[in-house]
Amino acid sequence: MRRGRWDIRWVGVMLLGAWLTGCATTSPSIPRELVYPASVDTTFRSAVELMMKQGYVVRHADLTLGRAEASLARWPEYRLQLQVSEAGSGSQVSVMAWRGNQPLAPYLLDPWLVDLQATLGLAP
């Protein structure tokens, strides 16, 4: 009887630990995407330049992969993740953002995408 009681407590501790671990993970973010009539190279370089101009510290940038990650060095930390890929004769930009560990709503990235459009010289 004593052994069965220990097994139940052990299972309870393991379940509590698993539940608390689940609380500490970040929620998945939904990307905001837009296609620009510019080359992948030009779009990627302009996007990274825009991040730096806005005060982001670019932690990783790989033109070959078309991927960059940057963070704003102030509290709460804002992070951007950028993916640029080929889309027909243009480029598709996919961007996600987090404030701390919480993902930002995709529509909040629209002004950033418009700024990128202006940086590329494609604004109306």
C-alpha positions as a Python dict, from the first residue, in 0.01 Angstrom:
ca = {
    (1, 'M'): (0, 0, 0),
    (2, 'R'): (282, 238, 81),
    (3, 'R'): (443, 190, -260),
    (4, 'G'): (117, 271, -444),
    (5, 'R'): (83, 599, -256),
    (6, 'W'): (438, 701, -362),
    (7, 'D'): (361, 620, -728),
    (8, 'I'): (54, 843, -723),
    (9, 'R'): (249, 1132, -570),
    (10, 'W'): (528, 1088, -826),
    (11, 'V'): (278, 1099, -1112),
    (12, 'G'): (120, 1412, -960),
    (13, 'V'): (457, 1585, -935),
    (14, 'M'): (542, 1492, -1295),
    (15, 'L'): (208, 1623, -1424),
    (16, 'L'): (249, 1949, -1232),
    (17, 'G'): (600, 1990, -1373),
    (18, 'A'): (481, 1926, -1727),
    (19, 'W'): (198, 2176, -1685),
    (20, 'L'): (432, 2446, -1553),
    (21, 'T'): (676, 2382, -1837),
    (22, 'G'): (394, 2434, -2086),
    (23, 'C'): (320, 2773, -1930),
    (24, 'A'): (678, 2890, -1982),
    (25, 'T'): (689, 2831, -2357),
    (26, 'T'): (615, 3107, -2606),
    (27, 'S'): (300, 3103, -2813),
    (28, 'P'): (342, 3056, -3186),
    (29, 'S'): (324, 3373, -3388),
    (30, 'I'): (132, 3411, -3712),
    (31, 'P'): (335, 3576, -3990),
    (32, 'R'): (221, 3876, -4189),
    (33, 'E'): (309, 3835, -4557),
    (34, 'L'): (329, 4066, -4853),
    (35, 'V'): (470, 4029, -5206),
    (36, 'Y'): (683, 4309, -5354),
    (37, 'P'): (785, 4352, -5720),
    (38, 'A'): (1156, 4361, -5628),
    (39, 'S'): (1433, 4102, -5624),
    (40, 'V'): (1489, 3889, -5315),
    (41, 'D'): (1836, 4038, -5270),
    (42, 'T'): (1715, 4398, -5283),
    (43, 'T'): (1416, 4329, -5059),
    (44, 'F'): (1621, 4143, -4799),
    (45, 'R'): (1892, 4408, -4782),
    (46, 'S'): (1632, 4687, -4759),
    (47, 'A'): (1443, 4504, -4482),
    (48, 'V'): (1758, 4456, -4273),
    (49, 'E'): (1852, 4820, -4333),
    (50, 'L'): (1503, 4926, -4218),
    (51, 'M'): (1537, 4718, -3900),
    (52, 'M'): (1865, 4891, -3815),
    (53, 'K'): (1724, 5234, -3900),
    (54, 'Q'): (1440, 5172, -3654),
    (55, 'G'): (1684, 5084, -3376),
    (56, 'Y'): (1676, 4705, -3397),
    (57, 'V'): (1994, 4509, -3334),
    (58, 'V'): (2025, 4248, -3607),
    (59, 'R'): (2135, 3929, -3434),
    (60, 'H'): (2129, 3699, -3735),
    (61, 'A'): (2105, 3774, -4106),
    (62, 'D'): (2162, 3524, -4384),
    (63, 'L'): (2099, 3639, -4739),
    (64, 'T'): (2134, 3285, -4873),
    (65, 'L'): (1851, 3164, -4649),
    (66, 'G'): (1664, 3494, -4677),
    (67, 'R'): (1624, 3503, -4301),
    (68, 'A'): (1700, 3767, -4038),
    (69, 'E'): (1625, 3810, -3669),
    (70, 'A'): (1651, 4134, -3476),
    (71, 'S'): (1556, 4274, -3138),
    (72, 'L'): (1490, 4619, -3000),
    (73, 'A'): (1721, 4672, -2707),
    (74, 'R'): (1473, 4821, -2461),
    (75, 'W'): (1224, 4681, -2217),
    (76, 'P'): (1003, 4500, -2296),
    (77, 'E'): (1211, 4341, -2565),
    (78, 'Y'): (1057, 4349, -2912),
    (79, 'R'): (1181, 4090, -3160),
    (80, 'L'): (1133, 4065, -3536),
    (81, 'Q'): (1182, 3758, -3749),
    (82, 'L'): (1202, 3811, -4123),
    (83, 'Q'): (1187, 3563, -4410),
    (84, 'V'): (1226, 3675, -4772),
    (85, 'S'): (1170, 3425, -5051),
    (86, 'E'): (1117, 3424, -5425),
    (87, 'A'): (761, 3477, -5548),
    (88, 'G'): (733, 3477, -5925),
    (89, 'S'): (929, 3777, -6053),
    (90, 'G'): (926, 3943, -5710),
    (91, 'S'): (980, 3857, -5347),
    (92, 'Q'): (754, 3747, -5065),
    (93, 'V'): (821, 3896, -4723),
    (94, 'S'): (703, 3714, -4415),
    (95, 'V'): (752, 3890, -4083),
    (96, 'M'): (661, 3795, -3725),
    (97, 'A'): (706, 3991, -3405),
    (98, 'W'): (704, 3933, -3030),
    (99, 'R'): (682, 4164, -2731),
    (100, 'G'): (864, 3983, -2455),
    (101, 'N'): (747, 3624, -2495),
    (102, 'Q'): (406, 3712, -2640),
    (103, 'P'): (350, 3721, -3017),
    (104, 'L'): (213, 4041, -3162),
    (105, 'A'): (-102, 4035, -3371),
    (106, 'P'): (-11, 4017, -3741),
    (107, 'Y'): (-201, 4336, -3834),
    (108, 'L'): (34, 4535, -3608),
    (109, 'L'): (312, 4466, -3861),
    (110, 'D'): (133, 4644, -4145),
    (111, 'P'): (305, 4980, -4076),
    (112, 'W'): (644, 4806, -4088),
    (113, 'L'): (557, 4647, -4424),
    (114, 'V'): (445, 4988, -4556),
    (115, 'D'): (777, 5139, -4439),
    (116, 'L'): (957, 4859, -4624),
    (117, 'Q'): (753, 4937, -4934),
    (118, 'A'): (864, 5302, -4909),
    (119, 'T'): (1227, 5198, -4851),
    (120, 'L'): (1210, 4992, -5170),
    (121, 'G'): (1077, 5295, -5357),
    (122, 'L'): (748, 5120, -5432),
    (123, 'A'): (512, 5341, -5231),
    (124, 'P'): (234, 5510, -5430),
}
